[in-house]
Structures are given as structure tokens and as C-alpha cells.
PDB file of C-alpha atoms and ligand atoms in Angstrom:
ATOM      1  CA  MET A1003     123.620  91.746 134.819  1.00  0.00           C
ATOM      2  CA  ARG A1004     125.877  95.493 134.426  1.00  0.00           C
ATOM      3  CA  GLY A1005     124.580  97.641 132.021  1.00  0.00           C
ATOM      4  CA  ARG A1006     121.693  95.410 130.537  1.00  0.00           C
ATOM      5  CA  ARG A1007     118.321  97.448 130.341  1.00  0.00           C
ATOM      6  CA  PRO A1008     115.095  95.894 130.935  1.00  0.00           C
ATOM      7  CA  ALA A1009     113.438  95.495 127.513  1.00  0.00           C
ATOM      8  CA  VAL A1010     110.485  97.687 126.842  1.00  0.00           C
ATOM      9  CA  ASP A1011     107.081  95.571 126.893  1.00  0.00           C
ATOM     10  CA  LEU A1012     105.229  96.661 123.880  1.00  0.00           C
ATOM     11  CA  THR A1013     102.456  94.928 124.996  1.00  0.00           C
ATOM     12  CA  THR A1014      99.235  96.367 124.090  1.00  0.00           C
ATOM     13  CA  ARG A1015      95.271  95.634 124.311  1.00  0.00           C
ATOM     14  CA  VAL A1016      92.730  95.764 122.082  1.00  0.00           C
ATOM     15  CA  GLY A1017      89.765  95.378 123.691  1.00  0.00           C
ATOM     16  CA  SER A1018      89.390  91.386 124.613  1.00  0.00           C
ATOM     17  CA  VAL A1019      92.305  91.077 122.173  1.00  0.00           C
ATOM     18  CA  VAL A1020      96.122  91.254 123.341  1.00  0.00           C
ATOM     19  CA  LEU A1021      98.900  92.442 120.982  1.00  0.00           C
ATOM     20  CA  PRO A1022     102.466  91.551 121.371  1.00  0.00           C
ATOM     21  CA  ASN A1023     103.026  95.153 119.871  1.00  0.00           C
ATOM     22  CA  PRO A1024     101.180  98.174 118.464  1.00  0.00           C
ATOM     23  CA  VAL A1025     102.341  98.289 115.370  1.00  0.00           C
ATOM     24  CA  LEU A1026      99.651  96.709 113.174  1.00  0.00           C
ATOM     25  CA  THR A1027      98.834  97.059 108.804  1.00  0.00           C
ATOM     26  CA  ALA A1028      96.763  99.052 108.096  1.00  0.00           C
ATOM     27  CA  SER A1029      93.635  97.873 105.392  1.00  0.00           C
ATOM     28  CA  GLY A1030      94.603  97.175 101.792  1.00  0.00           C
ATOM     29  CA  THR A1031      97.857  98.198 101.827  1.00  0.00           C
ATOM     30  CA  ALA A1032      99.675  94.755 103.109  1.00  0.00           C
ATOM     31  CA  GLY A1033      97.556  92.817 100.701  1.00  0.00           C
ATOM     32  CA  TYR A1034      94.483  89.763 101.426  1.00  0.00           C
ATOM     33  CA  GLY A1035      97.504  86.899 102.731  1.00  0.00           C
ATOM     34  CA  HIS A1036     101.044  86.761 102.758  1.00  0.00           C
ATOM     35  CA  GLU A1037     101.742  89.208 100.215  1.00  0.00           C
ATOM     36  CA  LEU A1038     104.745  91.531 102.395  1.00  0.00           C
ATOM     37  CA  ALA A1039     105.800  87.833 103.871  1.00  0.00           C
ATOM     38  CA  ASP A1040     109.450  88.191 102.199  1.00  0.00           C
ATOM     39  CA  TYR A1041     110.036  91.388 103.285  1.00  0.00           C
ATOM     40  CA  LEU A1042     109.657  90.889 106.778  1.00  0.00           C
ATOM     41  CA  ASP A1043     108.122  88.213 109.492  1.00  0.00           C
ATOM     42  CA  LEU A1044     104.116  88.745 109.669  1.00  0.00           C
ATOM     43  CA  ASP A1045     104.606  86.929 113.130  1.00  0.00           C
ATOM     44  CA  SER A1046     106.312  89.698 114.561  1.00  0.00           C
ATOM     45  CA  LEU A1047     103.795  92.819 114.192  1.00  0.00           C
ATOM     46  CA  GLY A1048     100.740  93.613 116.068  1.00  0.00           C
ATOM     47  CA  ALA A1049      98.341  91.987 113.764  1.00  0.00           C
ATOM     48  CA  VAL A1050      98.046  91.442 109.246  1.00  0.00           C
ATOM     49  CA  VAL A1051      94.399  93.397 108.779  1.00  0.00           C
ATOM     50  CA  VAL A1052      93.751  92.856 104.966  1.00  0.00           C
ATOM     51  CA  LYS A1053      92.064  94.548 102.297  1.00  0.00           C
ATOM     52  CA  SER A1054      88.264  94.281 102.895  1.00  0.00           C
ATOM     53  CA  LEU A1055      86.529  91.533 101.663  1.00  0.00           C
ATOM     54  CA  HIS A1056      83.060  91.329 100.594  1.00  0.00           C
ATOM     55  CA  ALA A1057      80.673  88.452 101.049  1.00  0.00           C
ATOM     56  CA  GLU A1058      81.014  87.903  96.968  1.00  0.00           C
ATOM     57  CA  PRO A1059      84.529  88.803  94.538  1.00  0.00           C
ATOM     58  CA  TRP A1060      84.252  92.684  93.417  1.00  0.00           C
ATOM     59  CA  GLU A1061      85.959  93.981  90.482  1.00  0.00           C
ATOM     60  CA  GLY A1062      87.269  97.305  91.934  1.00  0.00           C
ATOM     61  CA  ASN A1063      86.949 100.528  90.206  1.00  0.00           C
ATOM     62  CA  PRO A1064      88.491 101.587  86.392  1.00  0.00           C
ATOM     63  CA  ALA A1065      92.384 102.795  86.465  1.00  0.00           C
ATOM     64  CA  PRO A1066      93.650 104.667  86.963  1.00  0.00           C
ATOM     65  CA  ARG A1067      93.456 103.568  90.673  1.00  0.00           C
ATOM     66  CA  VAL A1068      95.955 105.551  92.400  1.00  0.00           C
ATOM     67  CA  HIS A1069      97.750 108.107  92.010  1.00  0.00           C
ATOM     68  CA  ALA A1070     100.967 110.557  94.480  1.00  0.00           C
ATOM     69  CA  THR A1071     100.356 113.762  96.044  1.00  0.00           C
ATOM     70  CA  PRO A1072     102.601 115.314  97.438  1.00  0.00           C
ATOM     71  CA  ALA A1073     103.354 113.948 101.405  1.00  0.00           C
ATOM     72  CA  GLY A1074     100.465 111.135 100.440  1.00  0.00           C
ATOM     73  CA  MET A1075      98.779 109.326  98.271  1.00  0.00           C
ATOM     74  CA  LEU A1076      94.773 109.030  96.718  1.00  0.00           C
ATOM     75  CA  ASN A1077      93.225 105.708  95.902  1.00  0.00           C
ATOM     76  CA  SER A1078      90.239 104.392  94.986  1.00  0.00           C
ATOM     77  CA  VAL A1079      90.302 100.943  94.664  1.00  0.00           C
ATOM     78  CA  GLY A1080      86.371 100.427  94.875  1.00  0.00           C
ATOM     79  CA  LEU A1081      87.111  97.690  96.970  1.00  0.00           C
ATOM     80  CA  GLN A1082      87.820  94.808  94.716  1.00  0.00           C
ATOM     81  CA  GLY A1083      88.269  91.728  96.176  1.00  0.00           C
ATOM     82  CA  PRO A1084      88.006  87.885  96.510  1.00  0.00           C
ATOM     83  CA  GLY A1085      85.367  87.747  97.912  1.00  0.00           C
ATOM     84  CA  VAL A1086      85.095  85.614 101.996  1.00  0.00           C
ATOM     85  CA  GLU A1087      85.139  82.407 100.372  1.00  0.00           C
ATOM     86  CA  VAL A1088      87.727  82.379  98.072  1.00  0.00           C
ATOM     87  CA  TRP A1089      89.887  84.184 101.082  1.00  0.00           C
ATOM     88  CA  LEU A1090      89.358  82.350 103.602  1.00  0.00           C
ATOM     89  CA  THR A1091      90.457  79.235 101.335  1.00  0.00           C
ATOM     90  CA  HIS A1092      93.135  80.708  99.070  1.00  0.00           C
ATOM     91  CA  ASP A1093      94.480  83.293 100.594  1.00  0.00           C
ATOM     92  CA  LEU A1094      94.226  82.377 104.540  1.00  0.00           C
ATOM     93  CA  PRO A1095      96.372  79.873 105.069  1.00  0.00           C
ATOM     94  CA  ALA A1096      99.591  80.848 104.096  1.00  0.00           C
ATOM     95  CA  LEU A1097      99.218  83.793 105.955  1.00  0.00           C
ATOM     96  CA  ALA A1098      98.078  81.989 109.574  1.00  0.00           C
ATOM     97  CA  ALA A1099     101.169  79.995 108.534  1.00  0.00           C
ATOM     98  CA  THR A1100     103.632  82.786 109.368  1.00  0.00           C
ATOM     99  CA  GLY A1101     101.849  82.764 113.063  1.00  0.00           C
ATOM    100  CA  ALA A1102     100.681  86.019 112.018  1.00  0.00           C
ATOM    101  CA  ARG A1103      97.475  86.734 114.223  1.00  0.00           C
ATOM    102  CA  VAL A1104      94.736  88.303 110.867  1.00  0.00           C
ATOM    103  CA  VAL A1105      92.567  90.952 111.354  1.00  0.00           C
ATOM    104  CA  ALA A1106      89.708  90.658 108.697  1.00  0.00           C
ATOM    105  CA  SER A1107      88.314  93.454 107.158  1.00  0.00           C
ATOM    106  CA  ILE A1108      85.175  92.888 105.719  1.00  0.00           C
ATOM    107  CA  TRP A1109      82.519  96.002 104.403  1.00  0.00           C
ATOM    108  CA  GLY A1110      78.628  95.412 102.032  1.00  0.00           C
ATOM    109  CA  ARG A1111      77.156  97.644 100.416  1.00  0.00           C
ATOM    110  CA  THR A1112      73.786  96.751 102.333  1.00  0.00           C
ATOM    111  CA  VAL A1113      73.385  96.591 106.128  1.00  0.00           C
ATOM    112  CA  ASP A1114      72.768  92.185 104.748  1.00  0.00           C
ATOM    113  CA  GLU A1115      75.813  92.020 103.560  1.00  0.00           C
ATOM    114  CA  PHE A1116      77.647  93.130 106.500  1.00  0.00           C
ATOM    115  CA  ALA A1117      75.883  89.895 108.059  1.00  0.00           C
ATOM    116  CA  ARG A1118      76.230  87.516 105.331  1.00  0.00           C
ATOM    117  CA  ALA A1119      80.640  88.185 105.037  1.00  0.00           C
ATOM    118  CA  ALA A1120      80.346  87.998 108.731  1.00  0.00           C
ATOM    119  CA  GLU A1121      78.723  84.768 108.471  1.00  0.00           C
ATOM    120  CA  LEU A1122      81.094  83.582 106.343  1.00  0.00           C
ATOM    121  CA  LEU A1123      83.538  84.611 108.561  1.00  0.00           C
ATOM    122  CA  ALA A1124      81.818  82.092 111.614  1.00  0.00           C
ATOM    123  CA  ASP A1125      84.150  79.580 110.879  1.00  0.00           C
ATOM    124  CA  ALA A1126      87.735  80.583 109.925  1.00  0.00           C
ATOM    125  CA  PRO A1127      90.530  79.711 112.346  1.00  0.00           C
ATOM    126  CA  PRO A1128      91.376  81.141 115.718  1.00  0.00           C
ATOM    127  CA  GLU A1129      94.293  82.638 113.896  1.00  0.00           C
ATOM    128  CA  VAL A1130      91.165  85.470 112.666  1.00  0.00           C
ATOM    129  CA  VAL A1131      91.558  87.212 115.877  1.00  0.00           C
ATOM    130  CA  ALA A1132      89.469  90.347 115.050  1.00  0.00           C
ATOM    131  CA  VAL A1133      87.052  91.603 112.499  1.00  0.00           C
ATOM    132  CA  GLU A1134      87.144  95.082 111.044  1.00  0.00           C
ATOM    133  CA  VAL A1135      84.269  96.323 110.423  1.00  0.00           C
ATOM    134  CA  ASN A1136      84.464  98.744 106.864  1.00  0.00           C
ATOM    135  CA  ALA A1137      81.559 101.513 107.628  1.00  0.00           C
ATOM    136  CA  SER A1138      84.025 104.026 106.177  1.00  0.00           C
ATOM    137  CA  CYS A1139      85.146 103.358 102.325  1.00  0.00           C
ATOM    138  CA  PRO A1140      84.995 106.665 100.731  1.00  0.00           C
ATOM    139  CA  ASN A1141      85.015 105.286  97.158  1.00  0.00           C
ATOM    140  CA  LEU A1142      81.103 102.986  97.102  1.00  0.00           C
ATOM    141  CA  GLU A1143      79.587 104.429  94.303  1.00  0.00           C
ATOM    142  CA  ASP A1144      76.552 106.443  96.395  1.00  0.00           C
ATOM    143  CA  ARG A1145      78.777 108.406  99.251  1.00  0.00           C
ATOM    144  CA  ARG A1146      75.321 109.912 100.906  1.00  0.00           C
ATOM    145  CA  ALA A1147      74.628 106.292 101.651  1.00  0.00           C
ATOM    146  CA  LEU A1148      77.891 105.858 103.612  1.00  0.00           C
ATOM    147  CA  PHE A1149      77.333 103.832 107.081  1.00  0.00           C
ATOM    148  CA  ALA A1150      79.855 105.377 108.738  1.00  0.00           C
ATOM    149  CA  HIS A1151      78.306 109.180 108.711  1.00  0.00           C
ATOM    150  CA  SER A1152      75.023 107.815 110.506  1.00  0.00           C
ATOM    151  CA  THR A1153      74.857 106.825 114.048  1.00  0.00           C
ATOM    152  CA  VAL A1154      72.510 103.959 112.756  1.00  0.00           C
ATOM    153  CA  ALA A1155      73.981 102.454 109.928  1.00  0.00           C
ATOM    154  CA  THR A1156      76.846 102.710 112.163  1.00  0.00           C
ATOM    155  CA  ALA A1157      75.284 100.872 114.832  1.00  0.00           C
ATOM    156  CA  ALA A1158      73.859  98.693 112.143  1.00  0.00           C
ATOM    157  CA  VAL A1159      76.355  96.950 109.951  1.00  0.00           C
ATOM    158  CA  VAL A1160      78.579  96.360 113.453  1.00  0.00           C
ATOM    159  CA  ASP A1161      75.377  94.219 114.621  1.00  0.00           C
ATOM    160  CA  ALA A1162      75.431  92.895 111.587  1.00  0.00           C
ATOM    161  CA  ALA A1163      79.095  91.429 112.025  1.00  0.00           C
ATOM    162  CA  ALA A1164      78.256  89.990 115.211  1.00  0.00           C
ATOM    163  CA  ALA A1165      78.051  87.003 113.163  1.00  0.00           C
ATOM    164  CA  ALA A1166      81.614  86.395 112.731  1.00  0.00           C
ATOM    165  CA  GLY A1167      81.548  85.100 116.175  1.00  0.00           C
ATOM    166  CA  ARG A1168      84.526  87.289 116.636  1.00  0.00           C
ATOM    167  CA  PRO A1169      85.865  90.866 118.328  1.00  0.00           C
ATOM    168  CA  ARG A1170      84.652  93.821 116.372  1.00  0.00           C
ATOM    169  CA  TRP A1171      86.279  96.609 115.094  1.00  0.00           C
ATOM    170  CA  ALA A1172      84.733  99.350 114.232  1.00  0.00           C
ATOM    171  CA  LYS A1173      86.353 101.798 111.343  1.00  0.00           C
ATOM    172  CA  LEU A1174      85.263 105.428 110.713  1.00  0.00           C
ATOM    173  CA  SER A1175      85.376 108.123 108.590  1.00  0.00           C
ATOM    174  CA  PRO A1176      86.765 111.779 109.749  1.00  0.00           C
ATOM    175  CA  ASN A1177      84.859 112.835 106.945  1.00  0.00           C
ATOM    176  CA  THR A1178      81.884 113.513 109.248  1.00  0.00           C
ATOM    177  CA  PRO A1179      82.666 116.359 112.428  1.00  0.00           C
ATOM    178  CA  GLU A1180      80.619 113.704 114.023  1.00  0.00           C
ATOM    179  CA  LEU A1181      83.275 111.173 114.834  1.00  0.00           C
ATOM    180  CA  PRO A1182      83.131 110.570 118.189  1.00  0.00           C
ATOM    181  CA  GLU A1183      79.049 110.686 117.486  1.00  0.00           C
ATOM    182  CA  MET A1184      79.285 107.683 114.993  1.00  0.00           C
ATOM    183  CA  ALA A1185      82.336 105.932 117.360  1.00  0.00           C
ATOM    184  CA  ALA A1186      79.774 105.765 120.324  1.00  0.00           C
ATOM    185  CA  ALA A1187      76.706 104.043 118.111  1.00  0.00           C
ATOM    186  CA  ALA A1188      79.802 101.428 117.228  1.00  0.00           C
ATOM    187  CA  VAL A1189      80.811 101.125 120.745  1.00  0.00           C
ATOM    188  CA  SER A1190      76.860 100.706 121.449  1.00  0.00           C
ATOM    189  CA  ALA A1191      76.220  97.402 118.690  1.00  0.00           C
ATOM    190  CA  GLY A1192      78.385  95.966 119.934  1.00  0.00           C
ATOM    191  CA  ALA A1193      82.275  97.048 118.786  1.00  0.00           C
ATOM    192  CA  GLU A1194      85.410  96.487 121.071  1.00  0.00           C
ATOM    193  CA  ALA A1195      86.716  99.210 119.110  1.00  0.00           C
ATOM    194  CA  VAL A1196      87.607 101.492 116.492  1.00  0.00           C
ATOM    195  CA  THR A1197      89.926 102.372 113.982  1.00  0.00           C
ATOM    196  CA  VAL A1198      89.932 105.932 113.527  1.00  0.00           C
ATOM    197  CA  ALA A1199      89.890 106.806 110.090  1.00  0.00           C
ATOM    198  CA  ASN A1200      90.241 106.097 106.929  1.00  0.00           C
ATOM    199  CA  THR A1201      91.458 107.559 104.789  1.00  0.00           C
ATOM    200  CA  LEU A1202      90.551 111.701 103.331  1.00  0.00           C
ATOM    201  CA  LEU A1203      87.501 112.269 100.562  1.00  0.00           C
ATOM    202  CA  GLY A1204      89.642 114.438  97.623  1.00  0.00           C
ATOM    203  CA  MET A1205      90.312 114.483  94.414  1.00  0.00           C
ATOM    204  CA  VAL A1206      93.357 115.295  91.136  1.00  0.00           C
ATOM    205  CA  ILE A1207      92.761 117.005  87.842  1.00  0.00           C
ATOM    206  CA  ASP A1208      95.073 116.341  85.480  1.00  0.00           C
ATOM    207  CA  THR A1209      95.441 119.295  83.753  1.00  0.00           C
ATOM    208  CA  GLU A1210      96.217 117.856  80.448  1.00  0.00           C
ATOM    209  CA  SER A1211      92.812 116.288  79.893  1.00  0.00           C
ATOM    210  CA  ARG A1212      91.097 118.741  82.581  1.00  0.00           C
ATOM    211  CA  ARG A1213      89.595 116.212  83.683  1.00  0.00           C
ATOM    212  CA  PRO A1214      89.262 113.982  87.489  1.00  0.00           C
ATOM    213  CA  LEU A1215      92.324 111.703  87.294  1.00  0.00           C
ATOM    214  CA  LEU A1216      91.622 108.400  88.700  1.00  0.00           C
ATOM    215  CA  GLY A1217      89.355 106.449  86.952  1.00  0.00           C
ATOM    216  CA  ALA A1218      86.589 107.020  89.442  1.00  0.00           C
ATOM    217  CA  GLY A1219      86.878 110.415  89.882  1.00  0.00           C
ATOM    218  CA  ARG A1220      87.123 110.954  93.867  1.00  0.00           C
ATOM    219  CA  GLY A1221      89.396 108.555  96.015  1.00  0.00           C
ATOM    220  CA  GLY A1222      90.794 109.061  99.513  1.00  0.00           C
ATOM    221  CA  LEU A1223      93.608 110.603 100.765  1.00  0.00           C
ATOM    222  CA  SER A1224      96.651 109.127 103.046  1.00  0.00           C
ATOM    223  CA  GLY A1225      99.795 109.522 103.915  1.00  0.00           C
ATOM    224  CA  PRO A1226     101.229 111.992 105.948  1.00  0.00           C
ATOM    225  CA  ALA A1227      99.622 114.853 104.400  1.00  0.00           C
ATOM    226  CA  ILE A1228      96.486 113.259 106.466  1.00  0.00           C
ATOM    227  CA  ARG A1229      98.429 112.552 109.138  1.00  0.00           C
ATOM    228  CA  PRO A1230      97.257 115.539 111.344  1.00  0.00           C
ATOM    229  CA  VAL A1231      93.590 115.273 110.421  1.00  0.00           C
ATOM    230  CA  ALA A1232      94.064 111.775 112.101  1.00  0.00           C
ATOM    231  CA  VAL A1233      95.889 112.883 115.401  1.00  0.00           C
ATOM    232  CA  ARG A1234      92.990 114.914 115.203  1.00  0.00           C
ATOM    233  CA  ALA A1235      90.991 112.389 115.519  1.00  0.00           C
ATOM    234  CA  VAL A1236      92.614 110.177 117.356  1.00  0.00           C
ATOM    235  CA  PHE A1237      92.479 112.680 120.361  1.00  0.00           C
ATOM    236  CA  ASP A1238      89.026 113.637 119.651  1.00  0.00           C
ATOM    237  CA  THR A1239      88.146 109.663 120.280  1.00  0.00           C
ATOM    238  CA  ARG A1240      89.303 109.507 123.153  1.00  0.00           C
ATOM    239  CA  GLU A1241      88.537 112.726 124.820  1.00  0.00           C
ATOM    240  CA  ALA A1242      84.965 111.692 124.398  1.00  0.00           C
ATOM    241  CA  LEU A1243      85.341 107.910 125.033  1.00  0.00           C
ATOM    242  CA  PRO A1244      88.431 107.441 127.671  1.00  0.00           C
ATOM    243  CA  GLU A1245      87.625 103.715 127.860  1.00  0.00           C
ATOM    244  CA  VAL A1246      86.884 103.379 124.042  1.00  0.00           C
ATOM    245  CA  PRO A1247      90.102 101.076 122.467  1.00  0.00           C
ATOM    246  CA  ILE A1248      91.144 103.208 119.665  1.00  0.00           C
ATOM    247  CA  ILE A1249      93.128 102.187 116.835  1.00  0.00           C
ATOM    248  CA  GLY A1250      95.055 104.775 115.404  1.00  0.00           C
ATOM    249  CA  VAL A1251      95.981 105.183 111.661  1.00  0.00           C
ATOM    250  CA  GLY A1252      96.289 107.896 108.983  1.00  0.00           C
ATOM    251  CA  GLY A1253     100.094 108.957 107.905  1.00  0.00           C
ATOM    252  CA  VAL A1254     102.293 106.956 110.622  1.00  0.00           C
ATOM    253  CA  ALA A1255     106.040 106.316 108.806  1.00  0.00           C
ATOM    254  CA  SER A1256     107.909 106.491 111.754  1.00  0.00           C
ATOM    255  CA  ALA A1257     108.570 105.432 115.129  1.00  0.00           C
ATOM    256  CA  GLU A1258     107.906 109.507 116.304  1.00  0.00           C
ATOM    257  CA  ASP A1259     104.526 109.301 114.360  1.00  0.00           C
ATOM    258  CA  ALA A1260     103.713 105.991 115.839  1.00  0.00           C
ATOM    259  CA  VAL A1261     104.286 108.083 119.248  1.00  0.00           C
ATOM    260  CA  GLU A1262     101.925 110.864 118.644  1.00  0.00           C
ATOM    261  CA  PHE A1263      99.060 108.500 117.962  1.00  0.00           C
ATOM    262  CA  LEU A1264      99.974 106.755 121.145  1.00  0.00           C
ATOM    263  CA  LEU A1265      99.624 110.196 122.720  1.00  0.00           C
ATOM    264  CA  ALA A1266      96.801 111.330 121.418  1.00  0.00           C
ATOM    265  CA  GLY A1267      94.926 108.064 122.836  1.00  0.00           C
ATOM    266  CA  ALA A1268      95.768 104.924 120.595  1.00  0.00           C
ATOM    267  CA  SER A1269      96.383 102.042 122.070  1.00  0.00           C
ATOM    268  CA  ALA A1270      97.634 101.037 118.552  1.00  0.00           C
ATOM    269  CA  VAL A1271      98.413 102.324 115.247  1.00  0.00           C
ATOM    270  CA  GLN A1272      98.452 100.891 111.658  1.00  0.00           C
ATOM    271  CA  VAL A1273     100.622 101.649 108.949  1.00  0.00           C
ATOM    272  CA  GLY A1274      99.447 101.889 105.215  1.00  0.00           C
ATOM    273  CA  THR A1275     100.690 104.246 103.169  1.00  0.00           C
ATOM    274  CA  ALA A1276     104.700 103.874 103.527  1.00  0.00           C
ATOM    275  CA  THR A1277     104.425 100.497 102.831  1.00  0.00           C
ATOM    276  CA  PHE A1278     103.999 101.071  99.641  1.00  0.00           C
ATOM    277  CA  ALA A1279     106.720 103.263  98.859  1.00  0.00           C
ATOM    278  CA  ASP A1280     108.367 100.208 101.912  1.00  0.00           C
ATOM    279  CA  PRO A1281     107.384  96.624 102.234  1.00  0.00           C
ATOM    280  CA  ARG A1282     109.260  96.248 105.681  1.00  0.00           C
ATOM    281  CA  ALA A1283     108.792  99.796 106.961  1.00  0.00           C
ATOM    282  CA  PRO A1284     106.221  98.072 109.676  1.00  0.00           C
ATOM    283  CA  ALA A1285     109.134  95.946 110.693  1.00  0.00           C
ATOM    284  CA  ARG A1286     110.986  99.261 110.571  1.00  0.00           C
ATOM    285  CA  ILE A1287     108.628 101.503 112.542  1.00  0.00           C
ATOM    286  CA  LEU A1288     108.089  98.696 115.436  1.00  0.00           C
ATOM    287  CA  ARG A1289     111.989  98.578 115.471  1.00  0.00           C
ATOM    288  CA  ASP A1290     112.451 101.987 116.064  1.00  0.00           C
ATOM    289  CA  LEU A1291     109.844 102.463 118.483  1.00  0.00           C
ATOM    290  CA  GLY A1292     111.128  99.852 121.246  1.00  0.00           C
ATOM    291  CA  ARG A1293     114.195 101.536 120.933  1.00  0.00           C
ATOM    292  CA  TRP A1294     112.397 104.851 121.538  1.00  0.00           C
ATOM    293  CA  CYS A1295     111.172 103.843 124.457  1.00  0.00           C
ATOM    294  CA  ASP A1296     113.970 101.865 125.922  1.00  0.00           C
ATOM    295  CA  ARG A1297     116.075 105.095 124.932  1.00  0.00           C
ATOM    296  CA  ARG A1298     113.478 107.322 126.899  1.00  0.00           C
ATOM    297  CA  GLY A1299     112.941 104.886 129.750  1.00  0.00           C
ATOM    298  CA  VAL A1300     109.327 104.156 129.100  1.00  0.00           C
ATOM    299  CA  ALA A1301     108.755 100.756 129.956  1.00  0.00           C
ATOM    300  CA  ALA A1302     105.175  99.779 128.516  1.00  0.00           C
ATOM    301  CA  LEU A1303     102.882 101.648 126.450  1.00  0.00           C
ATOM    302  CA  ASP A1304     100.751 102.672 129.043  1.00  0.00           C
ATOM    303  CA  GLU A1305     103.106 105.664 129.929  1.00  0.00           C
ATOM    304  CA  LEU A1306     102.047 106.299 126.676  1.00  0.00           C
ATOM    305  CA  ILE A1307      98.316 105.755 126.038  1.00  0.00           C
ATOM    306  CA  GLY A1308      96.736 108.989 125.549  1.00  0.00           C
ATOM    307  CA  VAL A1309      99.418 111.175 127.312  1.00  0.00           C
ATOM    308  CA  ALA A1310      98.646 114.413 125.545  1.00  0.00           C
ATOM    309  CA  HIS A1311      95.334 114.717 127.500  1.00  0.00           C
ATOM    310  CA  GLY A1312      97.060 115.844 130.513  1.00  0.00           C
TER     311      GLY A1312
HETATM  312  O1  RRO B1808      88.978 100.008  98.279  1.00  0.00           O
HETATM  313  C1  RRO B1808      89.030 101.605  98.180  1.00  0.00           C
HETATM  314  O2  RRO B1808      88.711 101.830  97.726  1.00  0.00           O
HETATM  315  C2  RRO B1808      89.977 102.070  99.931  1.00  0.00           C
HETATM  316  C3  RRO B1808      88.386 101.515 100.981  1.00  0.00           C
HETATM  317 BR1  RRO B1808      87.678  99.702 100.705  1.00  0.00          BR
HETATM  318  C4  RRO B1808      88.897 101.846 101.718  1.00  0.00           C
HETATM  319  O3  RRO B1808      88.006 101.482 102.794  1.00  0.00           O
HETATM  320  N1  RRO B1808      89.085 103.133 101.994  1.00  0.00           N
HETATM  321  C5  RRO B1808      90.162 103.259 101.227  1.00  0.00           C
HETATM  322  O4  RRO B1808      90.992 104.851 100.749  1.00  0.00           O
HETATM  323  N2  RRO B1808      90.011 102.827  99.744  1.00  0.00           N
END
């Protein structure tokens, strides 16, 4: 066996969910089903997180919905989706058939709508390993009512999602200075983990029309431009709540970026905007993460997670 190095064990644990590796897709960037299957083996990823689903079909916002920005992009898709019932029959079967672990993201305009979406997921097959409760979409009409900017509302939607009968992850907002308080509220309501964080609220103005460029005006900024914000948000959350599993998201485009999030305290990362430029990005980052660890003699992720805290 001379010269053969031990394989790196990339297994990670997010609450009660054990994943073979820490590289997941980010909600909204990998479709609803097996859209990326032509580019990568979806079951090779830690999990596939699908775009946020409402209990009912939802049309979304007027075009244009996306716009490239320096080192990132702005979106206001506006939560378009087929609704949980259609997703269960139309999209999920092909995704589950790939062998992927699936995380269903849900949203609602009210606590009852979160509860309804979660109820519809109660009979989902076991491939749906967790529910990500999207409390933080910046593209709702009434942003003052954003659940993830209130501890009470965050707890309420996480609690409502219990109806799905599977582990809950709360997706939180970077647009509040009280992120650790929101994380604590989510956990107190039963979340096993927090996803940190959604997009940063932004705007681009078209200098010719002299009006906001996106159809909805404001939108969520993502990509490498926000990575330092997201890394800081993960670091803050880990510092305040060292026992709470964190899924880091925001501008992960390389294995080194993923390592940065792990060091800040994340147990897993989600790849989002990078996938729009290269649909193979999650697989590339996973491969390179293994090599990165191998070259440095890192045998398991516990050697990295949270280490930046000293
Ligand atoms: O659909 C969207 O406009 C959207 C959602 Br649900 C979200 O959570 N984050 C985002 O940037 N866009």
C-alpha cells in the first residue's frame, strides 16, 4: 500500500442529518428537480436544496428579474414556483430517482401559509431529508414584515414548519444586525440548524431610463461580492451559538471559499450564484475540497469547522 494516502472523510452532520459531504446547492439556483443532472451527479453532493415552494403555485415578480453586478448578481425572482403539491408529483420523483438527498425549501406570506406548505410535505418520501424554512426572502412585497427580522415571527414560522415531520433548518437574513438573536429564536422553536444567510437587499438603477432596473425595483445581491458579509454572519452566529449547526451560504465559488465558511463555523456550505455561471460548480468545488484537505493532511471536517475562533 506504499504511497496510498488515506481518503479524506468529508462526512458532515447537520443536526440529526448526516451528509456524505458538506457541499450543497443553494435554494433558487438549482431548480426544483433534476435540472442540473445533465452536468453532475446530484447524489454526489451533500444535498440538493430546491427553490422555495409555497403551498400554492406563485407567479413571481415582473421582468427583468436578474441583473449581473460586479462580482455577483441581483435578483428579484419573487418566489415563483409550482406549489408543493405539483412539485411532489411533477418534480420530486425524478430528483429522488437520482439518489440525491433533497432539502425542500418552503415560504409563505403568513405563518398559516408556512404551516400549509409544511403539511403538504408530511407525506413526502424519505429522500426529503430536511425542510429549509425560508424566513428571509428579501423580495416579498412588504419587507417590513420579513419574518427573519423578528425573533417572534422567526420562531412562529419555524414552529409552523414542524408539520412537515422532518428536521427543520431556518434560512436567515443578513439584512439585520440581530442575526444571532434570530438564530437563537429559530432554534428555540425547533430548528436543528440555521442557514446563514440569504441575499443582501440591493438595487441597480438604469442610467438611461433613470429608473430601477429590476422589474420589482429592489432585489437580493448574491455572489462573491457578498462573501465577506456571509462569512462574518456565520462567524457571528457561531460565536453566539457554538452548539448550533450552521449551513454557510454567500458567494462560494471555490474550495477555498468553502473552507473559509467551515473555519468560520459552518458544518456545510451551499453553492448558488457560481452555479449560474458554471452548472458543474458544486461538483468542482466538492472535488477541489477533497484535494485541498488531502494536500494539507486534513482527514476529517472536524479539523476545520469553527477553527477560526481559536
Ligand atoms: O425568489 C426570490 O426572489 C428569492 C428568494 Br425566495 C430568496 O430567498 N432569496 C432571493 O434572493 N430571491
